[in-house]
């Protein structure tokens, strides 16, 4: 992933990309914005890793501690994985208009935080469990039979509160149930997502981040819609850009695996708390999503060659979108040492996961709200609930 995205950036620095001009001389200014946002969000500069768990804490409410009270260490880890995996997979862009009102607090949330709070409420209610006596789990049986209408109701979605990609989200959960059923070696019997904890505990050594991601890609590849044929299954978040030349079956292919990497980042904390420390987190890339990508467009690092890109919505396979996402991944790696320098931190204190959290995602959102009343991305994206 990282290598191919860096190749796209190198082509852009030579001025040879079809859709974007790359202005890396603007990176120091963007680094200053990200550093300022990081200081405001984390004045002590003790930045936690970027993961779904931060969204479960939105509004200063510790939802997880209340839910997990009374669970022993091992079951707490299983339940944490059961909770976070569906939440991550439901985290594709919600659109500008959708809102979720939390029953316990009466607060209203939108976008990624709203999806997190909504999925937390679903999980807490037992929506993803087939056993009423054990509601805090996400098992194959319940996921396979998750009705679109029931999921829409749980999201409070409807004609007056449209959530983009509703059918795609439900399809993804049902496919997840099938994937769990097909892999008892990973998910146990009866299969539940939390079975991954027992699988990783059984290994001779804790996994590296690359090994964690490889396990997830292997286990979850059947759930993604077929796009570019690969061994009879859709490869997921992998797209085509004509500027990449290989002369083999991977010619032009650019992998991102945004949701699967987001899941990998989000499994690190519960595994670590269960004494399974995932090592070499630098092996994961930055996330190719519209907040990080918007940071570079709104910050002036990327300039579309054709301003018509701002009109209409674009599918994820459109080459300008593939180019934008690849540049985003590579530019995040370029940005990281600049932000560390401004904050006086080394990579150990501000790894890439900290940069994203501190960080680029929040700075991208801030610039979006300054540039557009909706706070949406600079380039509008079609969402089927399985990519962004």
mmCIF file of N, CA and C in Angstrom, residues 148-262:
data_model
loop_
_atom_site.group_PDB
_atom_site.id
_atom_site.type_symbol
_atom_site.label_atom_id
_atom_site.label_comp_id
_atom_site.label_asym_id
_atom_site.label_seq_id
_atom_site.Cartn_x
_atom_site.Cartn_y
_atom_site.Cartn_z
ATOM 1 N N UNK A 148 -32.159 -4.997 6.958
ATOM 2 C CA UNK A 148 -31.874 -3.605 6.630
ATOM 3 C C UNK A 148 -32.818 -2.667 7.369
ATOM 4 N N UNK A 149 -34.093 -3.034 7.433
ATOM 5 C CA UNK A 149 -35.083 -2.181 8.094
ATOM 6 C C UNK A 149 -34.771 -2.025 9.579
ATOM 7 N N UNK A 150 -34.346 -3.125 10.208
ATOM 8 C CA UNK A 150 -34.020 -3.074 11.640
ATOM 9 C C UNK A 150 -32.785 -2.216 11.872
ATOM 10 N N UNK A 151 -31.807 -2.331 10.993
ATOM 11 C CA UNK A 151 -30.601 -1.522 11.131
ATOM 12 C C UNK A 151 -30.915 -0.045 10.913
ATOM 13 N N UNK A 152 -31.744 0.259 9.920
ATOM 14 C CA UNK A 152 -32.134 1.648 9.667
ATOM 15 C C UNK A 152 -32.863 2.231 10.872
ATOM 16 N N UNK A 153 -33.733 1.437 11.475
ATOM 17 C CA UNK A 153 -34.447 1.893 12.673
ATOM 18 C C UNK A 153 -33.468 2.193 13.800
ATOM 19 N N UNK A 154 -32.466 1.331 13.975
ATOM 20 C CA UNK A 154 -31.485 1.541 15.035
ATOM 21 C C UNK A 154 -30.630 2.777 14.771
ATOM 22 N N UNK A 155 -30.424 3.114 13.515
ATOM 23 C CA UNK A 155 -29.691 4.328 13.144
ATOM 24 C C UNK A 155 -30.584 5.572 13.151
ATOM 25 N N UNK A 156 -31.877 5.390 13.443
ATOM 26 C CA UNK A 156 -32.860 6.480 13.389
ATOM 27 C C UNK A 156 -32.909 7.089 11.987
ATOM 28 N N UNK A 157 -32.622 6.273 10.983
ATOM 29 C CA UNK A 157 -32.573 6.747 9.602
ATOM 30 C C UNK A 157 -33.933 6.605 8.939
ATOM 31 N N UNK A 158 -34.240 7.528 8.050
ATOM 32 C CA UNK A 158 -35.504 7.494 7.326
ATOM 33 C C UNK A 158 -35.565 8.642 6.350
ATOM 34 N N UNK A 159 -36.725 8.874 5.743
ATOM 35 C CA UNK A 159 -36.849 9.930 4.724
ATOM 36 C C UNK A 159 -36.408 11.303 5.210
ATOM 37 N N UNK A 160 -36.666 11.616 6.466
ATOM 38 C CA UNK A 160 -36.275 12.918 6.989
ATOM 39 C C UNK A 160 -34.911 12.930 7.645
ATOM 40 N N UNK A 161 -34.242 11.802 7.656
ATOM 41 C CA UNK A 161 -32.928 11.690 8.306
ATOM 42 C C UNK A 161 -32.111 10.660 7.527
ATOM 43 N N UNK A 162 -31.762 11.025 6.295
ATOM 44 C CA UNK A 162 -31.171 10.067 5.360
ATOM 45 C C UNK A 162 -29.735 9.725 5.739
ATOM 46 N N UNK A 163 -29.477 8.426 5.842
ATOM 47 C CA UNK A 163 -28.131 7.914 6.060
ATOM 48 C C UNK A 163 -27.646 7.275 4.766
ATOM 49 N N UNK A 164 -26.552 7.776 4.223
ATOM 50 C CA UNK A 164 -26.046 7.251 2.959
ATOM 51 C C UNK A 164 -25.596 5.797 3.109
ATOM 52 N N UNK A 165 -25.804 5.016 2.047
ATOM 53 C CA UNK A 165 -25.286 3.651 2.011
ATOM 54 C C UNK A 165 -25.958 2.694 2.962
ATOM 55 N N UNK A 166 -27.240 2.899 3.254
ATOM 56 C CA UNK A 166 -27.914 2.063 4.250
ATOM 57 C C UNK A 166 -27.915 0.592 3.849
ATOM 58 N N UNK A 167 -28.280 0.315 2.608
ATOM 59 C CA UNK A 167 -28.330 -1.083 2.166
ATOM 60 C C UNK A 167 -26.935 -1.701 2.160
ATOM 61 N N UNK A 168 -25.933 -0.923 1.750
ATOM 62 C CA UNK A 168 -24.566 -1.432 1.741
ATOM 63 C C UNK A 168 -24.072 -1.777 3.129
ATOM 64 N N UNK A 169 -24.449 -0.980 4.125
ATOM 65 C CA UNK A 169 -24.046 -1.271 5.505
ATOM 66 C C UNK A 169 -24.664 -2.586 5.981
ATOM 67 N N UNK A 170 -25.943 -2.752 5.690
ATOM 68 C CA UNK A 170 -26.610 -3.988 6.108
ATOM 69 C C UNK A 170 -26.026 -5.197 5.383
ATOM 70 N N UNK A 171 -25.757 -5.046 4.096
ATOM 71 C CA UNK A 171 -25.130 -6.136 3.340
ATOM 72 C C UNK A 171 -23.785 -6.515 3.951
ATOM 73 N N UNK A 172 -23.036 -5.500 4.382
ATOM 74 C CA UNK A 172 -21.718 -5.745 4.960
ATOM 75 C C UNK A 172 -21.827 -6.550 6.254
ATOM 76 N N UNK A 173 -22.794 -6.208 7.100
ATOM 77 C CA UNK A 173 -22.975 -6.963 8.346
ATOM 78 C C UNK A 173 -23.391 -8.400 8.065
ATOM 79 N N UNK A 174 -24.291 -8.577 7.110
ATOM 80 C CA UNK A 174 -24.712 -9.951 6.783
ATOM 81 C C UNK A 174 -23.543 -10.761 6.219
ATOM 82 N N UNK A 175 -22.750 -10.128 5.374
ATOM 83 C CA UNK A 175 -21.576 -10.816 4.830
ATOM 84 C C UNK A 175 -20.556 -11.105 5.923
ATOM 85 N N UNK A 176 -20.455 -10.212 6.901
ATOM 86 C CA UNK A 176 -19.574 -10.456 8.041
ATOM 87 C C UNK A 176 -20.000 -11.708 8.792
ATOM 88 N N UNK A 177 -21.294 -11.867 8.992
ATOM 89 C CA UNK A 177 -21.788 -13.080 9.640
ATOM 90 C C UNK A 177 -21.388 -14.333 8.890
ATOM 91 N N UNK A 178 -21.503 -14.296 7.566
ATOM 92 C CA UNK A 178 -21.085 -15.442 6.748
ATOM 93 C C UNK A 178 -19.586 -15.697 6.889
ATOM 94 N N UNK A 179 -18.801 -14.611 6.925
ATOM 95 C CA UNK A 179 -17.348 -14.762 7.044
ATOM 96 C C UNK A 179 -16.960 -15.371 8.387
ATOM 97 N N UNK A 180 -17.650 -14.998 9.447
ATOM 98 C CA UNK A 180 -17.379 -15.594 10.761
ATOM 99 C C UNK A 180 -17.670 -17.087 10.737
ATOM 100 N N UNK A 181 -18.797 -17.443 10.135
ATOM 101 C CA UNK A 181 -19.210 -18.846 10.064
ATOM 102 C C UNK A 181 -18.187 -19.678 9.299
ATOM 103 N N UNK A 182 -17.559 -19.078 8.301
ATOM 104 C CA UNK A 182 -16.627 -19.815 7.442
ATOM 105 C C UNK A 182 -15.253 -20.012 8.068
ATOM 106 N N UNK A 183 -14.952 -19.303 9.182
ATOM 107 C CA UNK A 183 -13.603 -19.368 9.744
ATOM 108 C C UNK A 183 -13.620 -19.676 11.241
ATOM 109 N N UNK A 184 -14.023 -20.890 11.627
ATOM 110 C CA UNK A 184 -13.975 -21.248 13.048
ATOM 111 C C UNK A 184 -12.557 -21.249 13.601
ATOM 112 N N UNK A 185 -11.548 -21.389 12.725
ATOM 113 C CA UNK A 185 -10.160 -21.344 13.193
ATOM 114 C C UNK A 185 -9.801 -19.974 13.755
ATOM 115 N N UNK A 186 -10.477 -18.928 13.293
ATOM 116 C CA UNK A 186 -10.226 -17.573 13.782
ATOM 117 C C UNK A 186 -11.269 -17.110 14.785
ATOM 118 N N UNK A 187 -12.522 -17.473 14.561
ATOM 119 C CA UNK A 187 -13.621 -16.881 15.323
ATOM 120 C C UNK A 187 -14.274 -17.833 16.311
ATOM 121 N N UNK A 188 -13.806 -19.084 16.370
ATOM 122 C CA UNK A 188 -14.306 -20.017 17.363
ATOM 123 C C UNK A 188 -15.637 -20.631 16.985
ATOM 124 N N UNK A 189 -16.194 -21.364 17.932
ATOM 125 C CA UNK A 189 -17.483 -22.032 17.725
ATOM 126 C C UNK A 189 -18.266 -22.024 19.044
ATOM 127 N N UNK A 190 -19.469 -21.438 19.030
ATOM 128 C CA UNK A 190 -20.092 -20.723 17.911
ATOM 129 C C UNK A 190 -19.309 -19.451 17.584
ATOM 130 N N UNK A 191 -19.261 -19.090 16.312
ATOM 131 C CA UNK A 191 -18.380 -17.996 15.893
ATOM 132 C C UNK A 191 -18.869 -16.624 16.341
ATOM 133 N N UNK A 192 -17.945 -15.877 16.897
ATOM 134 C CA UNK A 192 -18.175 -14.477 17.268
ATOM 135 C C UNK A 192 -16.892 -13.717 16.973
ATOM 136 N N UNK A 193 -17.003 -12.419 16.769
ATOM 137 C CA UNK A 193 -15.814 -11.630 16.463
ATOM 138 C C UNK A 193 -14.814 -11.708 17.606
ATOM 139 N N UNK A 194 -15.311 -11.737 18.827
ATOM 140 C CA UNK A 194 -14.434 -11.830 19.990
ATOM 141 C C UNK A 194 -13.570 -13.068 20.012
ATOM 142 N N UNK A 195 -13.903 -14.066 19.189
ATOM 143 C CA UNK A 195 -13.051 -15.243 19.085
ATOM 144 C C UNK A 195 -11.653 -14.921 18.594
ATOM 145 N N UNK A 196 -11.482 -13.776 17.931
ATOM 146 C CA UNK A 196 -10.147 -13.357 17.502
ATOM 147 C C UNK A 196 -9.204 -13.207 18.685
ATOM 148 N N UNK A 197 -9.728 -12.802 19.836
ATOM 149 C CA UNK A 197 -8.885 -12.697 21.026
ATOM 150 C C UNK A 197 -8.259 -14.042 21.355
ATOM 151 N N UNK A 198 -9.057 -15.096 21.356
ATOM 152 C CA UNK A 198 -8.532 -16.424 21.670
ATOM 153 C C UNK A 198 -7.547 -16.892 20.605
ATOM 154 N N UNK A 199 -7.808 -16.539 19.357
ATOM 155 C CA UNK A 199 -6.877 -16.901 18.286
ATOM 156 C C UNK A 199 -5.523 -16.232 18.506
ATOM 157 N N UNK A 200 -5.504 -14.931 18.744
ATOM 158 C CA UNK A 200 -4.231 -14.239 18.916
ATOM 159 C C UNK A 200 -3.526 -14.687 20.196
ATOM 160 N N UNK A 201 -4.284 -15.017 21.232
ATOM 161 C CA UNK A 201 -3.674 -15.509 22.468
ATOM 162 C C UNK A 201 -3.008 -16.867 22.262
ATOM 163 N N UNK A 202 -3.500 -17.641 21.306
ATOM 164 C CA UNK A 202 -2.947 -18.974 21.070
ATOM 165 C C UNK A 202 -1.636 -18.951 20.295
ATOM 166 N N UNK A 203 -1.278 -17.816 19.708
ATOM 167 C CA UNK A 203 -0.061 -17.737 18.908
ATOM 168 C C UNK A 203 1.178 -17.764 19.797
ATOM 169 N N UNK A 204 2.295 -18.148 19.212
ATOM 170 C CA UNK A 204 3.541 -18.240 19.971
ATOM 171 C C UNK A 204 4.024 -16.868 20.429
ATOM 172 N N UNK A 205 3.689 -15.829 19.674
ATOM 173 C CA UNK A 205 4.097 -14.465 20.012
ATOM 174 C C UNK A 205 3.003 -13.504 19.573
ATOM 175 N N UNK A 206 2.896 -12.354 20.235
ATOM 176 C CA UNK A 206 1.904 -11.367 19.796
ATOM 177 C C UNK A 206 2.157 -10.959 18.349
ATOM 178 N N UNK A 207 1.113 -10.597 17.617
ATOM 179 C CA UNK A 207 1.283 -10.259 16.203
ATOM 180 C C UNK A 207 1.895 -8.882 16.009
ATOM 181 N N UNK A 208 2.559 -8.703 14.895
ATOM 182 C CA UNK A 208 2.922 -7.360 14.459
ATOM 183 C C UNK A 208 1.690 -6.714 13.843
ATOM 184 N N UNK A 209 1.770 -5.408 13.615
ATOM 185 C CA UNK A 209 0.639 -4.725 12.982
ATOM 186 C C UNK A 209 0.373 -5.287 11.592
ATOM 187 N N UNK A 210 1.443 -5.610 10.865
ATOM 188 C CA UNK A 210 1.261 -6.187 9.528
ATOM 189 C C UNK A 210 0.583 -7.544 9.612
ATOM 190 N N UNK A 211 0.962 -8.353 10.602
ATOM 191 C CA UNK A 211 0.337 -9.670 10.767
ATOM 192 C C UNK A 211 -1.127 -9.539 11.178
ATOM 193 N N UNK A 212 -1.421 -8.560 12.036
ATOM 194 C CA UNK A 212 -2.810 -8.300 12.415
ATOM 195 C C UNK A 212 -3.624 -7.918 11.185
ATOM 196 N N UNK A 213 -3.092 -7.002 10.383
ATOM 197 C CA UNK A 213 -3.811 -6.569 9.184
ATOM 198 C C UNK A 213 -3.973 -7.721 8.200
ATOM 199 N N UNK A 214 -2.935 -8.519 8.016
ATOM 200 C CA UNK A 214 -3.025 -9.662 7.100
ATOM 201 C C UNK A 214 -4.095 -10.646 7.551
ATOM 202 N N UNK A 215 -4.193 -10.868 8.860
ATOM 203 C CA UNK A 215 -5.231 -11.759 9.387
ATOM 204 C C UNK A 215 -6.616 -11.212 9.070
ATOM 205 N N UNK A 216 -6.794 -9.908 9.275
ATOM 206 C CA UNK A 216 -8.093 -9.294 9.009
ATOM 207 C C UNK A 216 -8.422 -9.314 7.518
ATOM 208 N N UNK A 217 -7.445 -9.018 6.684
ATOM 209 C CA UNK A 217 -7.688 -9.043 5.237
ATOM 210 C C UNK A 217 -8.054 -10.448 4.772
ATOM 211 N N UNK A 218 -7.377 -11.443 5.318
ATOM 212 C CA UNK A 218 -7.670 -12.830 4.952
ATOM 213 C C UNK A 218 -9.066 -13.236 5.415
ATOM 214 N N UNK A 219 -9.408 -12.871 6.651
ATOM 215 C CA UNK A 219 -10.693 -13.289 7.210
ATOM 216 C C UNK A 219 -11.867 -12.552 6.587
ATOM 217 N N UNK A 220 -11.656 -11.282 6.250
ATOM 218 C CA UNK A 220 -12.782 -10.429 5.857
ATOM 219 C C UNK A 220 -12.894 -10.206 4.357
ATOM 220 N N UNK A 221 -11.964 -10.731 3.560
ATOM 221 C CA UNK A 221 -12.041 -10.408 2.131
ATOM 222 C C UNK A 221 -13.361 -10.838 1.488
ATOM 223 N N UNK A 222 -14.058 -11.886 1.985
ATOM 224 C CA UNK A 222 -15.324 -12.231 1.319
ATOM 225 C C UNK A 222 -16.449 -11.223 1.538
ATOM 226 N N UNK A 223 -16.298 -10.313 2.500
ATOM 227 C CA UNK A 223 -17.430 -9.433 2.808
ATOM 228 C C UNK A 223 -17.530 -8.250 1.850
ATOM 229 N N UNK A 224 -16.452 -7.963 1.110
ATOM 230 C CA UNK A 224 -16.449 -6.746 0.301
ATOM 231 C C UNK A 224 -17.113 -6.970 -1.041
ATOM 232 N N UNK A 225 -17.839 -5.989 -1.544
ATOM 233 C CA UNK A 225 -18.446 -6.120 -2.876
ATOM 234 C C UNK A 225 -17.383 -6.373 -3.940
ATOM 235 N N UNK A 226 -17.710 -7.213 -4.921
ATOM 236 C CA UNK A 226 -16.776 -7.492 -6.011
ATOM 237 C C UNK A 226 -16.587 -6.233 -6.850
ATOM 238 N N UNK A 227 -15.337 -5.864 -7.054
ATOM 239 C CA UNK A 227 -15.049 -4.676 -7.854
ATOM 240 C C UNK A 227 -14.045 -5.029 -8.947
ATOM 241 N N UNK A 228 -12.802 -5.219 -8.557
ATOM 242 C CA UNK A 228 -11.779 -5.652 -9.507
ATOM 243 C C UNK A 228 -11.548 -7.134 -9.261
ATOM 244 N N UNK A 229 -11.784 -8.014 -10.232
ATOM 245 C CA UNK A 229 -11.654 -9.452 -9.978
ATOM 246 C C UNK A 229 -10.268 -9.827 -9.469
ATOM 247 N N UNK A 230 -10.254 -10.629 -8.400
ATOM 248 C CA UNK A 230 -8.990 -11.106 -7.834
ATOM 249 C C UNK A 230 -9.236 -12.460 -7.208
ATOM 250 N N UNK A 231 -8.787 -13.509 -7.870
ATOM 251 C CA UNK A 231 -8.948 -14.872 -7.356
ATOM 252 C C UNK A 231 -10.396 -15.187 -7.030
ATOM 253 N N UNK A 232 -11.311 -14.645 -7.819
ATOM 254 C CA UNK A 232 -12.712 -14.979 -7.644
ATOM 255 C C UNK A 232 -13.423 -14.191 -6.574
ATOM 256 N N UNK A 233 -12.722 -13.306 -5.861
ATOM 257 C CA UNK A 233 -13.360 -12.509 -4.809
ATOM 258 C C UNK A 233 -12.983 -11.047 -4.993
ATOM 259 N N UNK A 234 -13.893 -10.168 -4.599
ATOM 260 C CA UNK A 234 -13.572 -8.754 -4.658
ATOM 261 C C UNK A 234 -12.443 -8.440 -3.698
ATOM 262 N N UNK A 235 -11.425 -7.689 -4.121
ATOM 263 C CA UNK A 235 -10.294 -7.410 -3.237
ATOM 264 C C UNK A 235 -10.580 -6.313 -2.227
ATOM 265 N N UNK A 236 -11.792 -5.782 -2.225
ATOM 266 C CA UNK A 236 -12.116 -4.741 -1.257
ATOM 267 C C UNK A 236 -11.700 -3.375 -1.740
ATOM 268 N N UNK A 237 -11.036 -2.623 -0.862
ATOM 269 C CA UNK A 237 -10.703 -1.228 -1.124
ATOM 270 C C UNK A 237 -9.421 -1.138 -1.959
ATOM 271 N N UNK A 238 -9.503 -1.644 -3.187
ATOM 272 C CA UNK A 238 -8.392 -1.630 -4.144
ATOM 273 C C UNK A 238 -8.939 -1.080 -5.458
ATOM 274 N N UNK A 239 -8.218 -0.113 -6.050
ATOM 275 C CA UNK A 239 -8.736 0.588 -7.213
ATOM 276 C C UNK A 239 -7.659 0.740 -8.269
ATOM 277 N N UNK A 240 -8.030 1.332 -9.389
ATOM 278 C CA UNK A 240 -7.136 1.388 -10.554
ATOM 279 C C UNK A 240 -6.708 2.821 -10.848
ATOM 280 N N UNK A 241 -5.413 2.986 -11.127
ATOM 281 C CA UNK A 241 -4.885 4.264 -11.611
ATOM 282 C C UNK A 241 -3.906 3.978 -12.741
ATOM 283 N N UNK A 242 -4.137 4.596 -13.885
ATOM 284 C CA UNK A 242 -3.373 4.280 -15.095
ATOM 285 C C UNK A 242 -1.903 4.661 -14.999
ATOM 286 N N UNK A 243 -1.543 5.538 -14.061
ATOM 287 C CA UNK A 243 -0.148 5.976 -13.978
ATOM 288 C C UNK A 243 0.780 4.930 -13.378
ATOM 289 N N UNK A 244 0.229 3.929 -12.706
ATOM 290 C CA UNK A 244 1.054 2.874 -12.109
ATOM 291 C C UNK A 244 1.236 1.744 -13.107
ATOM 292 N N UNK A 245 2.475 1.459 -13.456
ATOM 293 C CA UNK A 245 2.759 0.418 -14.440
ATOM 294 C C UNK A 245 3.544 -0.710 -13.787
ATOM 295 N N UNK A 246 3.062 -1.931 -13.971
ATOM 296 C CA UNK A 246 3.741 -3.092 -13.412
ATOM 297 C C UNK A 246 4.021 -4.173 -14.462
ATOM 298 N N UNK A 247 3.206 -4.251 -15.489
ATOM 299 C CA UNK A 247 3.389 -5.277 -16.492
ATOM 300 C C UNK A 247 3.005 -6.660 -16.016
ATOM 301 N N UNK A 248 2.175 -6.717 -14.969
ATOM 302 C CA UNK A 248 1.689 -8.011 -14.489
ATOM 303 C C UNK A 248 0.234 -7.860 -14.069
ATOM 304 N N UNK A 249 -0.281 -8.834 -13.340
ATOM 305 C CA UNK A 249 -1.689 -8.809 -12.958
ATOM 306 C C UNK A 249 -2.052 -7.716 -11.985
ATOM 307 N N UNK A 250 -1.044 -7.046 -11.408
ATOM 308 C CA UNK A 250 -1.324 -5.957 -10.470
ATOM 309 C C UNK A 250 -1.143 -4.593 -11.129
ATOM 310 N N UNK A 251 -1.012 -4.579 -12.438
ATOM 311 C CA UNK A 251 -0.798 -3.330 -13.167
ATOM 312 C C UNK A 251 -1.894 -2.323 -12.843
ATOM 313 N N UNK A 252 -1.485 -1.145 -12.357
ATOM 314 C CA UNK A 252 -2.428 -0.069 -12.100
ATOM 315 C C UNK A 252 -3.186 -0.157 -10.794
ATOM 316 N N UNK A 253 -3.020 -1.224 -10.018
ATOM 317 C CA UNK A 253 -3.825 -1.397 -8.808
ATOM 318 C C UNK A 253 -3.226 -0.629 -7.628
ATOM 319 N N UNK A 254 -4.098 0.093 -6.925
ATOM 320 C CA UNK A 254 -3.689 0.864 -5.749
ATOM 321 C C UNK A 254 -4.541 0.404 -4.561
ATOM 322 N N UNK A 255 -3.946 -0.280 -3.583
ATOM 323 C CA UNK A 255 -4.712 -0.741 -2.421
ATOM 324 C C UNK A 255 -4.729 0.307 -1.307
ATOM 325 N N UNK A 256 -5.864 0.443 -0.635
ATOM 326 C CA UNK A 256 -5.994 1.334 0.516
ATOM 327 C C UNK A 256 -6.465 0.591 1.770
ATOM 328 N N UNK A 257 -7.481 -0.237 1.637
ATOM 329 C CA UNK A 257 -8.031 -1.017 2.759
ATOM 330 C C UNK A 257 -8.317 -0.117 3.968
ATOM 331 N N UNK A 258 -9.018 0.986 3.687
ATOM 332 C CA UNK A 258 -9.247 1.982 4.742
ATOM 333 C C UNK A 258 -10.001 1.412 5.933
ATOM 334 N N UNK A 259 -11.151 0.768 5.689
ATOM 335 C CA UNK A 259 -11.935 0.274 6.817
ATOM 336 C C UNK A 259 -11.216 -0.853 7.545
ATOM 337 N N UNK A 260 -10.507 -1.716 6.825
ATOM 338 C CA UNK A 260 -9.794 -2.811 7.485
ATOM 339 C C UNK A 260 -8.626 -2.273 8.306
ATOM 340 N N UNK A 261 -7.928 -1.260 7.808
ATOM 341 C CA UNK A 261 -6.864 -0.647 8.614
ATOM 342 C C UNK A 261 -7.440 0.101 9.819
ATOM 343 N N UNK A 262 -8.567 0.748 9.631
ATOM 344 C CA UNK A 262 -9.248 1.416 10.750
ATOM 345 C C UNK A 262 -9.604 0.381 11.820
#
